[in-house]
Short mmCIF file of C-alpha atoms in Angstrom, two decimals:
data_model
loop_
_atom_site.label_atom_id
_atom_site.label_comp_id
_atom_site.label_asym_id
_atom_site.label_seq_id
_atom_site.Cartn_x
_atom_site.Cartn_y
_atom_site.Cartn_z
CA UNK Y 1 -5.26 -23.71 -1.24
CA UNK Y 2 -5.07 -20.45 0.68
CA UNK Y 3 -4.86 -18.24 -2.38
CA UNK Y 4 -7.87 -20.00 -3.92
CA UNK Y 5 -9.85 -19.41 -0.73
CA UNK Y 6 -8.87 -15.73 -0.70
CA UNK Y 7 -9.89 -15.26 -4.34
CA UNK Y 8 -13.19 -17.06 -3.76
CA UNK Y 9 -14.08 -15.08 -0.63
CA UNK Y 10 -13.24 -11.71 -2.19
CA UNK Y 11 -15.21 -12.64 -5.32
CA UNK Y 12 -18.27 -13.29 -3.14
CA UNK Y 13 -18.65 -9.56 -2.54
CA UNK Y 14 -16.97 -8.13 -5.65
CA UNK Y 15 -19.43 -9.73 -8.08
CA UNK Y 16 -22.76 -8.81 -6.41
CA UNK Y 17 -21.64 -5.31 -5.40
CA UNK Y 18 -20.37 -4.66 -8.94
CA UNK Y 19 -23.75 -5.70 -10.34
CA UNK Y 20 -25.49 -3.41 -7.84
CA UNK Y 21 -23.24 -0.43 -8.66
CA UNK Y 22 -23.76 -0.88 -12.41
CA UNK Y 23 -27.51 -1.05 -11.85
CA UNK Y 24 -27.65 2.13 -9.75
CA UNK Y 25 -24.93 4.10 -11.60
CA UNK Y 26 -24.90 2.79 -15.19
CA UNK Y 27 -23.20 5.88 -16.64
CA UNK Y 28 -19.62 7.07 -15.99
CA UNK Y 29 -19.35 8.73 -12.57
CA UNK Y 30 -16.93 11.44 -11.35
CA UNK Y 31 -13.52 10.93 -12.99
CA UNK Y 32 -14.88 8.03 -15.02
CA UNK Y 33 -16.14 10.65 -17.48
CA UNK Y 34 -12.49 10.96 -18.56
CA UNK Y 35 -11.26 7.37 -18.22
CA UNK Y 36 -14.16 5.48 -19.82
CA UNK Y 37 -14.31 7.47 -23.10
CA UNK Y 38 -10.52 7.29 -23.39
CA UNK Y 39 -10.53 3.51 -22.99
CA UNK Y 40 -13.35 3.27 -25.54
CA UNK Y 41 -11.26 5.23 -28.04
CA UNK Y 42 -8.50 2.65 -27.59
CA UNK Y 43 -11.04 -0.13 -28.12
CA UNK Y 44 -11.86 1.48 -31.48
CA UNK Y 45 -8.17 1.53 -32.37
CA UNK Y 46 -7.81 5.31 -32.04
CA UNK Y 47 -4.49 5.23 -30.17
CA UNK Y 48 -3.63 8.78 -31.18
CA UNK Y 49 -6.72 10.14 -29.45
CA UNK Y 50 -6.04 11.62 -26.02
CA UNK Y 51 -8.13 13.64 -23.58
CA UNK Y 52 -5.95 16.59 -22.41
CA UNK Y 53 -7.65 16.51 -18.99
CA UNK Y 54 -6.23 13.06 -18.15
CA UNK Y 55 -3.10 13.34 -16.00
CA UNK Y 56 -2.01 9.68 -15.81
CA UNK Y 57 -0.32 7.54 -18.51
CA UNK Y 58 -2.37 5.11 -20.62
CA UNK Y 59 -1.29 1.92 -18.84
CA UNK Y 60 -4.77 1.18 -17.51
CA UNK Y 61 -6.31 1.48 -20.98
CA UNK Y 62 -3.86 -0.97 -22.55
CA UNK Y 63 -4.50 -3.49 -19.77
CA UNK Y 64 -8.23 -3.01 -20.28
CA UNK Y 65 -7.83 -3.94 -23.94
CA UNK Y 66 -6.50 -7.33 -22.87
CA UNK Y 67 -9.49 -7.79 -20.56
CA UNK Y 68 -11.96 -6.86 -23.31
CA UNK Y 69 -10.16 -9.12 -25.80
CA UNK Y 70 -10.49 -12.02 -23.36
CA UNK Y 71 -14.25 -11.47 -23.02
CA UNK Y 72 -15.02 -10.69 -26.66
CA UNK Y 73 -15.12 -14.27 -28.09
CA UNK Y 74 -17.58 -15.46 -25.44
CA UNK Y 75 -19.80 -12.38 -25.69
CA UNK Y 76 -19.75 -12.60 -29.47
CA UNK Y 77 -20.70 -16.29 -29.32
CA UNK Y 78 -23.77 -15.62 -27.15
CA UNK Y 79 -24.69 -12.61 -29.33
CA UNK Y 80 -24.19 -10.16 -26.43
CA UNK Y 81 -21.94 -7.98 -28.61
CA UNK Y 82 -21.36 -7.72 -32.33
CA UNK Y 83 -18.09 -5.75 -32.32
CA UNK Y 84 -15.00 -5.35 -30.17
CA UNK Y 85 -15.78 -1.73 -29.33
CA UNK Y 86 -19.29 -2.70 -28.24
CA UNK Y 87 -17.84 -4.94 -25.52
CA UNK Y 88 -15.92 -1.93 -24.19
CA UNK Y 89 -18.85 -0.65 -22.12
CA UNK Y 90 -18.73 1.09 -18.75
CA UNK Y 91 -19.77 -2.05 -16.87
CA UNK Y 92 -17.17 -4.23 -18.63
CA UNK Y 93 -14.41 -1.71 -17.94
CA UNK Y 94 -15.45 -1.56 -14.29
CA UNK Y 95 -15.40 -5.36 -14.13
CA UNK Y 96 -11.69 -5.22 -14.96
CA UNK Y 97 -11.08 -3.43 -11.67
CA UNK Y 98 -13.10 -6.15 -9.94
CA UNK Y 99 -10.78 -8.79 -11.40
CA UNK Y 100 -7.76 -6.74 -10.33
CA UNK Y 101 -9.17 -6.42 -6.80
CA UNK Y 102 -9.28 -10.21 -6.51
CA UNK Y 103 -5.73 -10.36 -7.86
CA UNK Y 104 -4.61 -7.78 -5.28
CA UNK Y 105 -6.01 -9.89 -2.45
CA UNK Y 106 -4.09 -12.93 -3.73
CA UNK Y 107 -0.90 -10.86 -3.97
CA UNK Y 108 -1.41 -9.67 -0.40
CA UNK Y 109 -1.79 -13.30 0.67
CA UNK Y 110 1.45 -14.22 -1.11
CA UNK Y 111 3.30 -11.33 0.54
CA UNK Y 112 1.97 -12.27 3.98
CA UNK Y 113 3.01 -15.91 3.64
CA UNK Y 114 6.42 -14.86 2.35
CA UNK Y 115 7.07 -12.47 5.23
CA UNK Y 116 5.51 -14.79 7.82
CA UNK Y 117 6.28 -18.34 6.60
CA UNK Y 118 5.30 -19.87 9.96
CA UNK Y 119 1.87 -18.25 9.92
CA UNK Y 120 -1.07 -20.62 9.83
CA UNK Y 121 -2.75 -20.76 6.41
CA UNK Y 122 -6.15 -19.96 7.88
CA UNK Y 123 -4.82 -16.83 9.59
CA UNK Y 124 -2.98 -15.73 6.46
CA UNK Y 125 -6.23 -16.10 4.53
CA UNK Y 126 -8.11 -14.10 7.14
CA UNK Y 127 -5.55 -11.28 7.11
CA UNK Y 128 -5.59 -11.08 3.30
CA UNK Y 129 -9.39 -10.89 3.26
CA UNK Y 130 -9.42 -8.21 5.97
CA UNK Y 131 -6.89 -6.11 4.06
CA UNK Y 132 -9.01 -6.47 0.91
CA UNK Y 133 -11.81 -4.77 2.85
CA UNK Y 134 -9.75 -1.63 3.42
CA UNK Y 135 -12.40 1.09 2.81
CA UNK Y 136 -10.59 3.09 0.12
CA UNK Y 137 -9.57 0.00 -1.79
CA UNK Y 138 -13.15 -1.26 -1.51
CA UNK Y 139 -14.62 1.96 -2.91
CA UNK Y 140 -12.42 2.18 -6.00
CA UNK Y 141 -12.85 -1.52 -6.77
CA UNK Y 142 -16.22 -0.77 -8.35
CA UNK Y 143 -15.25 2.28 -10.43
CA UNK Y 144 -13.03 2.54 -13.48
CA UNK Y 145 -10.13 4.37 -11.84
CA UNK Y 146 -6.39 3.77 -11.95
CA UNK Y 147 -6.13 3.00 -8.22
CA UNK Y 148 -6.70 -0.76 -8.19
CA UNK Y 149 -4.50 -1.44 -11.23
CA UNK Y 150 -1.79 0.74 -9.75
CA UNK Y 151 -1.98 -1.08 -6.44
CA UNK Y 152 -1.84 -4.47 -8.10
CA UNK Y 153 1.25 -3.56 -10.11
CA UNK Y 154 3.09 -2.26 -7.04
CA UNK Y 155 2.17 -5.28 -4.92
CA UNK Y 156 3.39 -7.60 -7.69
CA UNK Y 157 6.60 -5.56 -7.95
CA UNK Y 158 7.11 -5.80 -4.19
CA UNK Y 159 6.51 -9.56 -4.14
CA UNK Y 160 8.96 -10.13 -7.00
CA UNK Y 161 11.58 -8.07 -5.18
CA UNK Y 162 11.05 -10.07 -1.99
CA UNK Y 163 11.72 -13.22 -4.03
CA UNK Y 164 14.97 -11.67 -5.38
CA UNK Y 165 13.65 -11.51 -8.95
CA UNK Y 166 14.97 -8.00 -9.50
CA UNK Y 167 14.69 -7.81 -13.28
CA UNK Y 168 11.08 -8.99 -13.20
CA UNK Y 169 10.39 -6.61 -10.32
CA UNK Y 170 11.80 -3.70 -12.32
CA UNK Y 171 9.64 -4.71 -15.30
CA UNK Y 172 6.59 -4.62 -13.04
CA UNK Y 173 7.86 -1.25 -11.82
CA UNK Y 174 7.68 0.01 -15.40
CA UNK Y 175 4.09 -1.24 -15.59
CA UNK Y 176 3.27 0.50 -12.30
CA UNK Y 177 4.73 3.80 -13.50
CA UNK Y 178 2.90 3.54 -16.83
CA UNK Y 179 -0.34 3.26 -14.85
CA UNK Y 180 0.44 6.07 -12.39
CA UNK Y 181 3.58 8.22 -12.39
CA UNK Y 182 3.98 8.54 -8.61
CA UNK Y 183 4.64 4.80 -8.43
CA UNK Y 184 8.25 5.65 -9.22
CA UNK Y 185 8.48 6.64 -5.55
CA UNK Y 186 7.18 3.25 -4.44
CA UNK Y 187 9.59 1.48 -6.76
CA UNK Y 188 12.44 3.32 -5.04
CA UNK Y 189 10.88 2.53 -1.68
CA UNK Y 190 10.78 -1.17 -2.52
CA UNK Y 191 14.46 -0.99 -3.51
CA UNK Y 192 15.29 0.77 -0.27
CA UNK Y 193 13.52 -1.90 1.77
CA UNK Y 194 15.39 -4.63 -0.07
CA UNK Y 195 18.71 -2.87 0.56
CA UNK Y 196 17.85 -2.69 4.27
CA UNK Y 197 16.89 -6.35 4.22
CA UNK Y 198 20.14 -7.38 2.53
CA UNK Y 199 22.51 -5.22 4.56
CA UNK Y 200 20.91 -5.44 8.00
CA UNK Y 201 19.54 -8.95 7.77
CA UNK Y 202 15.82 -8.16 7.62
CA UNK Y 203 13.36 -8.16 10.46
CA UNK Y 204 14.46 -9.73 13.72
CA UNK Y 205 11.04 -11.19 14.39
CA UNK Y 206 10.96 -12.83 10.98
CA UNK Y 207 14.19 -14.69 11.69
CA UNK Y 208 12.88 -15.84 15.05
CA UNK Y 209 9.66 -17.10 13.51
CA UNK Y 210 11.63 -18.90 10.79
CA UNK Y 211 13.63 -20.70 13.48
CA UNK Y 212 10.41 -21.64 15.20
CA UNK Y 213 8.99 -22.93 11.94
CA UNK Y 214 12.07 -25.11 11.44
CA UNK Y 215 11.71 -26.66 14.88
CA UNK Y 216 7.99 -27.22 14.27
CA UNK Y 217 8.66 -29.04 11.02
CA UNK Y 218 11.32 -31.11 12.74
CA UNK Y 219 8.88 -32.16 15.45
CA UNK Y 220 6.25 -33.07 12.86
CA UNK Y 221 8.74 -35.15 10.88
CA UNK Y 222 9.74 -37.07 14.01
CA UNK Y 223 6.09 -38.01 14.68
CA UNK Y 224 5.36 -41.59 13.47
CA UNK Y 225 2.81 -41.62 10.70
CA UNK Y 226 0.87 -44.51 12.19
CA UNK Y 227 0.39 -42.63 15.45
CA UNK Y 228 -1.83 -40.03 13.76
CA UNK Y 229 -5.27 -41.57 13.95
CA UNK Y 230 -8.76 -40.27 14.29
CA UNK Y 231 -8.40 -40.45 18.05
CA UNK Y 232 -5.37 -38.16 18.02
CA UNK Y 233 -7.29 -35.00 17.10
CA UNK Y 234 -7.06 -33.74 20.66
CA UNK Y 235 -3.29 -34.20 20.71
CA UNK Y 236 -3.00 -32.40 17.36
CA UNK Y 237 -5.05 -29.48 18.66
CA UNK Y 238 -2.82 -29.32 21.73
CA UNK Y 239 0.27 -29.41 19.51
CA UNK Y 240 -1.15 -26.62 17.32
CA UNK Y 241 -1.94 -24.59 20.43
CA UNK Y 242 1.58 -25.17 21.70
CA UNK Y 243 3.02 -24.10 18.35
CA UNK Y 244 0.91 -20.92 18.36
CA UNK Y 245 2.08 -20.14 21.89
CA UNK Y 246 5.71 -20.62 20.89
CA UNK Y 247 5.30 -18.36 17.87
CA UNK Y 248 3.62 -15.72 20.04
CA UNK Y 249 6.47 -16.04 22.56
CA UNK Y 250 9.03 -15.61 19.80
CA UNK Y 251 7.21 -12.53 18.52
CA UNK Y 252 7.10 -11.11 22.05
CA UNK Y 253 10.81 -11.74 22.46
CA UNK Y 254 11.49 -10.09 19.13
CA UNK Y 255 9.67 -6.95 20.28
CA UNK Y 256 11.58 -6.77 23.54
CA UNK Y 257 14.89 -7.57 21.85
CA UNK Y 258 14.51 -4.60 19.52
CA UNK Y 259 15.24 -2.40 22.50
CA UNK Y 260 18.82 -3.67 22.17
CA UNK Y 261 19.08 -2.94 18.45
CA UNK Y 262 21.54 -0.29 17.21
CA UNK Y 263 20.55 3.34 16.94
CA UNK Y 264 19.61 5.18 13.78
CA UNK Y 265 23.14 6.37 12.98
CA UNK Y 266 24.50 2.88 13.64
CA UNK Y 267 22.04 1.45 11.12
CA UNK Y 268 23.09 3.99 8.48
CA UNK Y 269 26.74 3.19 9.12
CA UNK Y 270 26.10 -0.55 8.89
CA UNK Y 271 24.22 -0.14 5.61
CA UNK Y 272 26.98 2.03 4.14
CA UNK Y 273 29.76 -0.38 5.13
CA UNK Y 274 27.88 -3.42 3.90
CA UNK Y 275 26.98 -1.77 0.58
CA UNK Y 276 30.60 -0.74 0.09
CA UNK Y 277 31.72 -4.33 0.61
CA UNK Y 278 29.21 -5.65 -1.93
CA UNK Y 279 29.09 -2.61 -4.23
CA UNK Y 280 29.51 -4.53 -7.49
CA UNK Y 281 26.94 -7.14 -6.55
CA UNK Y 282 24.48 -4.46 -5.40
CA UNK Y 283 25.02 -2.44 -8.58
CA UNK Y 284 24.30 -5.46 -10.78
CA UNK Y 285 21.27 -6.52 -8.72
CA UNK Y 286 19.62 -3.10 -8.61
CA UNK Y 287 20.70 -1.84 -12.04
CA UNK Y 288 17.24 -2.59 -13.54
CA UNK Y 289 15.65 -0.17 -11.09
CA UNK Y 290 18.30 2.44 -11.88
CA UNK Y 291 17.46 2.14 -15.58
CA UNK Y 292 13.76 2.68 -14.85
CA UNK Y 293 14.58 5.73 -12.71
CA UNK Y 294 16.79 7.24 -15.44
CA UNK Y 295 14.07 6.66 -18.03
CA UNK Y 296 11.50 8.33 -15.77
CA UNK Y 297 13.73 11.38 -15.24
CA UNK Y 298 14.22 11.62 -19.01
CA UNK Y 299 10.44 11.49 -19.50
CA UNK Y 300 9.84 14.28 -16.97
CA UNK Y 301 12.48 16.45 -18.67
CA UNK Y 302 10.93 15.81 -22.08
CA UNK Y 303 7.33 16.29 -20.90
CA UNK Y 304 8.09 19.30 -18.73
CA UNK Y 305 5.98 17.90 -15.90
CA UNK Y 306 5.20 14.71 -14.02
CA UNK Y 307 1.56 14.73 -15.18
CA UNK Y 308 0.46 14.36 -18.80
CA UNK Y 309 -2.60 16.61 -18.99
CA UNK Y 310 -4.03 19.57 -17.06
CA UNK Y 311 -0.51 20.59 -16.07
CA UNK Y 312 -1.56 24.01 -14.80
CA UNK Y 313 -4.12 22.50 -12.41
CA UNK Y 314 -1.67 19.89 -11.12
CA UNK Y 315 1.49 21.92 -10.73
CA UNK Y 316 3.86 20.78 -8.00
CA UNK Y 317 3.04 22.63 -4.77
CA UNK Y 318 4.49 22.50 -1.22
CA UNK Y 319 1.38 20.92 0.29
CA UNK Y 320 2.90 19.80 3.62
CA UNK Y 321 -0.52 19.80 5.29
CA UNK Y 322 -1.33 16.72 3.21
CA UNK Y 323 1.00 14.69 5.43
CA UNK Y 324 -1.04 15.72 8.46
CA UNK Y 325 -4.30 14.73 6.79
CA UNK Y 326 -2.93 11.36 5.80
CA UNK Y 327 -1.77 10.58 9.34
CA UNK Y 328 -5.19 11.25 10.83
CA UNK Y 329 -7.01 9.45 8.03
CA UNK Y 330 -4.85 6.33 8.38
CA UNK Y 331 -5.35 6.31 12.13
CA UNK Y 332 -9.12 6.53 11.70
CA UNK Y 333 -9.06 3.69 9.16
CA UNK Y 334 -7.40 1.41 11.75
CA UNK Y 335 -8.89 2.52 15.09
CA UNK Y 336 -7.85 -0.70 16.83
CA UNK Y 337 -4.22 0.38 16.43
CA UNK Y 338 -4.91 3.88 17.74
CA UNK Y 339 -4.97 2.92 21.40
CA UNK Y 340 -3.65 4.72 24.43
CA UNK Y 341 -0.39 2.82 24.21
CA UNK Y 342 1.46 5.61 22.29
CA UNK Y 343 0.30 8.09 24.94
CA UNK Y 344 1.53 5.77 27.71
CA UNK Y 345 4.86 5.30 25.92
CA UNK Y 346 5.14 9.06 25.48
CA UNK Y 347 4.47 9.65 29.18
CA UNK Y 348 7.10 7.08 30.16
CA UNK Y 349 9.57 8.63 27.74
CA UNK Y 350 8.92 12.08 29.18
CA UNK Y 351 9.41 10.69 32.67
CA UNK Y 352 12.74 9.07 31.73
CA UNK Y 353 14.17 11.92 29.67
CA UNK Y 354 12.09 15.04 30.17
CA UNK Y 355 14.19 17.49 28.17
CA UNK Y 356 14.78 15.38 25.05
CA UNK Y 357 11.21 14.09 24.77
CA UNK Y 358 9.63 17.48 25.36
CA UNK Y 359 11.98 18.93 22.75
CA UNK Y 360 10.97 16.26 20.21
CA UNK Y 361 7.30 16.77 20.98
CA UNK Y 362 7.68 20.53 20.60
CA UNK Y 363 9.39 20.05 17.24
CA UNK Y 364 6.57 17.76 16.06
CA UNK Y 365 3.86 20.19 17.14
CA UNK Y 366 5.80 23.09 15.64
CA UNK Y 367 6.19 21.25 12.33
CA UNK Y 368 2.48 20.49 12.38
CA UNK Y 369 1.61 24.14 13.00
CA UNK Y 370 3.89 25.35 10.19
CA UNK Y 371 2.45 22.75 7.80
CA UNK Y 372 -1.14 23.74 8.57
CA UNK Y 373 -0.68 27.50 8.81
CA UNK Y 374 1.61 28.12 5.84
CA UNK Y 375 1.12 25.08 3.57
CA UNK Y 376 -2.61 24.33 3.76
CA UNK Y 377 -3.87 24.62 0.18
CA UNK Y 378 -7.43 24.85 -1.14
CA UNK Y 379 -7.36 23.66 -4.74
CA UNK Y 380 -10.10 25.05 -7.06
CA UNK Y 381 -11.18 21.46 -7.85
CA UNK Y 382 -11.68 20.83 -4.13
CA UNK Y 383 -14.04 23.77 -3.78
CA UNK Y 384 -15.95 23.18 -7.02
CA UNK Y 385 -16.99 19.51 -6.88
CA UNK Y 386 -19.39 18.47 -4.12
CA UNK Y 387 -19.39 14.83 -5.23
CA UNK Y 388 -16.14 14.15 -3.39
CA UNK Y 389 -15.81 13.49 0.33
CA UNK Y 390 -12.91 16.00 0.71
CA UNK Y 391 -15.32 18.77 -0.32
CA UNK Y 392 -17.41 18.18 2.79
CA UNK Y 393 -14.46 17.47 5.08
CA UNK Y 394 -12.91 20.76 4.03
CA UNK Y 395 -16.07 22.86 4.43
CA UNK Y 396 -17.74 21.13 7.38
CA UNK Y 397 -14.69 20.23 9.47
CA UNK Y 398 -11.47 22.03 8.58
CA UNK Y 399 -13.18 25.30 7.63
CA UNK Y 400 -16.02 25.08 10.16
CA UNK Y 401 -14.19 27.73 12.23
CA UNK Y 402 -10.89 29.53 11.81
CA UNK Y 403 -9.50 27.76 14.87
CA UNK Y 404 -10.56 24.25 13.84
CA UNK Y 405 -7.54 23.54 11.65
CA UNK Y 406 -5.24 24.43 14.55
CA UNK Y 407 -7.22 22.38 17.07
CA UNK Y 408 -6.69 19.34 14.86
CA UNK Y 409 -2.88 19.64 14.98
CA UNK Y 410 -2.49 17.58 18.20
CA UNK Y 411 -4.61 14.86 16.58
CA UNK Y 412 -2.42 14.90 13.49
CA UNK Y 413 0.73 14.59 15.58
CA UNK Y 414 -0.76 11.87 17.78
CA UNK Y 415 -1.85 9.92 14.70
CA UNK Y 416 1.65 9.96 13.29
CA UNK Y 417 3.00 9.06 16.71
CA UNK Y 418 0.71 6.01 16.70
CA UNK Y 419 1.83 5.00 13.21
CA UNK Y 420 5.54 5.39 13.94
CA UNK Y 421 5.24 3.64 17.30
CA UNK Y 422 3.42 0.75 15.69
CA UNK Y 423 5.91 0.37 12.87
CA UNK Y 424 8.86 0.83 15.22
CA UNK Y 425 7.92 -2.32 17.12
CA UNK Y 426 8.61 -4.53 14.11
CA UNK Y 427 10.70 -2.44 11.72
CA UNK Y 428 14.10 -0.87 11.96
CA UNK Y 429 14.42 2.87 12.44
CA UNK Y 430 15.84 3.41 8.96
CA UNK Y 431 12.88 1.48 7.48
CA UNK Y 432 10.38 3.72 9.27
CA UNK Y 433 12.21 6.80 8.02
CA UNK Y 434 12.20 5.44 4.46
CA UNK Y 435 8.45 4.86 4.66
CA UNK Y 436 7.84 8.39 5.94
CA UNK Y 437 10.02 9.95 3.23
CA UNK Y 438 8.29 7.93 0.50
CA UNK Y 439 4.90 8.98 1.82
CA UNK Y 440 5.98 12.63 1.93
CA UNK Y 441 7.45 12.43 -1.58
CA UNK Y 442 4.06 11.37 -2.96
CA UNK Y 443 1.82 13.58 -0.83
CA UNK Y 444 3.61 16.92 -0.51
CA UNK Y 445 3.83 17.81 -4.25
CA UNK Y 446 0.11 17.03 -4.77
CA UNK Y 447 -1.89 20.29 -4.61
CA UNK Y 448 -5.26 18.54 -4.53
CA UNK Y 449 -6.58 16.64 -1.50
CA UNK Y 450 -7.41 13.24 -3.00
CA UNK Y 451 -8.28 10.47 -0.57
CA UNK Y 452 -7.54 7.95 -3.31
CA UNK Y 453 -3.86 8.84 -2.93
CA UNK Y 454 -4.05 7.78 0.72
CA UNK Y 455 -5.05 4.31 -0.46
CA UNK Y 456 -1.64 3.99 -2.07
CA UNK Y 457 0.28 5.19 0.96
CA UNK Y 458 -1.58 2.83 3.26
CA UNK Y 459 -1.75 -0.23 1.03
CA UNK Y 460 1.00 -0.01 -1.54
CA UNK Y 461 3.63 -0.60 1.06
CA UNK Y 462 1.99 -3.75 2.27
CA UNK Y 463 4.76 -4.40 4.77
CA UNK Y 464 3.27 -1.53 6.78
CA UNK Y 465 0.14 -3.62 7.28
CA UNK Y 466 1.88 -6.98 7.46
CA UNK Y 467 4.11 -5.70 10.26
CA UNK Y 468 1.06 -5.57 12.53
CA UNK Y 469 0.19 -9.23 11.99
CA UNK Y 470 2.04 -10.69 15.02
CA UNK Y 471 -0.11 -8.56 17.32
CA UNK Y 472 -3.42 -9.64 15.80
CA UNK Y 473 -5.15 -12.09 18.19
#
């Protein structure tokens, strides 16, 4: 019932906003001038036609063909279209992303309920709807871009991996990579998370909540059926309140118990020893992902680049400043998580171990300075197109004064401190490192500041968002 509610609620805004967008902007907008004509060529059967300015594979266009084929009989019956290619209009292609946005919200719901099986259905529905409102995801829902399809494929891949369906997960990984090449990083990240889950036993708080859920079910089963009458609503509300309190207590205990968890090197050692013990089983389980990785490497060697078109404009560059931008942007997109608590924790850490903490803070600020001073790139596309938000952020904020980019460094570092502190409360140290490395692997080589990429860092790895659920009131 929950997934139906999520789909219905998300559809309530996707449909009217899509109609409004198509009314105000009926023609292809921004990068749609490349994607829409290319999809229309495929609708005409011209599969050899290719726009050399398109950098991503044709996965989105093939999926769009299935969407158009589904709509064609009905539109032909009501005389709304006389040919298959006529159905392939800008509004119809955009509607495919609307359908995918609803699918993404359902996938998020499934992931939440899988990771938090004791979570109330109403809360799981609420969390899925809130995540569907993530600003970047919202914006690209109504345009014919690769973002929503890419996100949906990665979420489906992640869910399949959580359910131990590794071959199906790898197949979805192929689909994700065919939509957007950088999804190979998120496929590896999903594998890494599953390895951590297998070798280290997963999240401590999840196990505690599972135990609580078992005891709750046991109590419910022991309750006589004839004792549940209309007059027992008050008792049921009290029981539900008691259950919620117990779950909250378990979550609180899990947070405090993580202080006793092994250190980073101990986690690496435990993973290595456990993998060595189950090396054959692990090799068989994760061999599908290895095959996808080998195929991707072969493609890059054959193509001479990760991107398909406009290779000169999208050459790999050491854009380390992009990590700083992402940290601040993510923090601003979730201001409720950017409280003073990281600052308080930092102060306490400095008080307990002044030398080590000050050294770590100095390293972080130094890394931020080096990233901004030496690896802050201004791509020609960034400076030429004033239809993108980064154009104004670059000119009005970062380049407002020569000192501005340096004054923002403490904010960048503090944003990442907030993110890492937040994740560290519910994830193991090695998991947090894996997330950071995956984020860096996608962001650093990209020479162009594209906020749409940040949508994938923030939402692709849905466990990043799901890990905050126990602290949501």
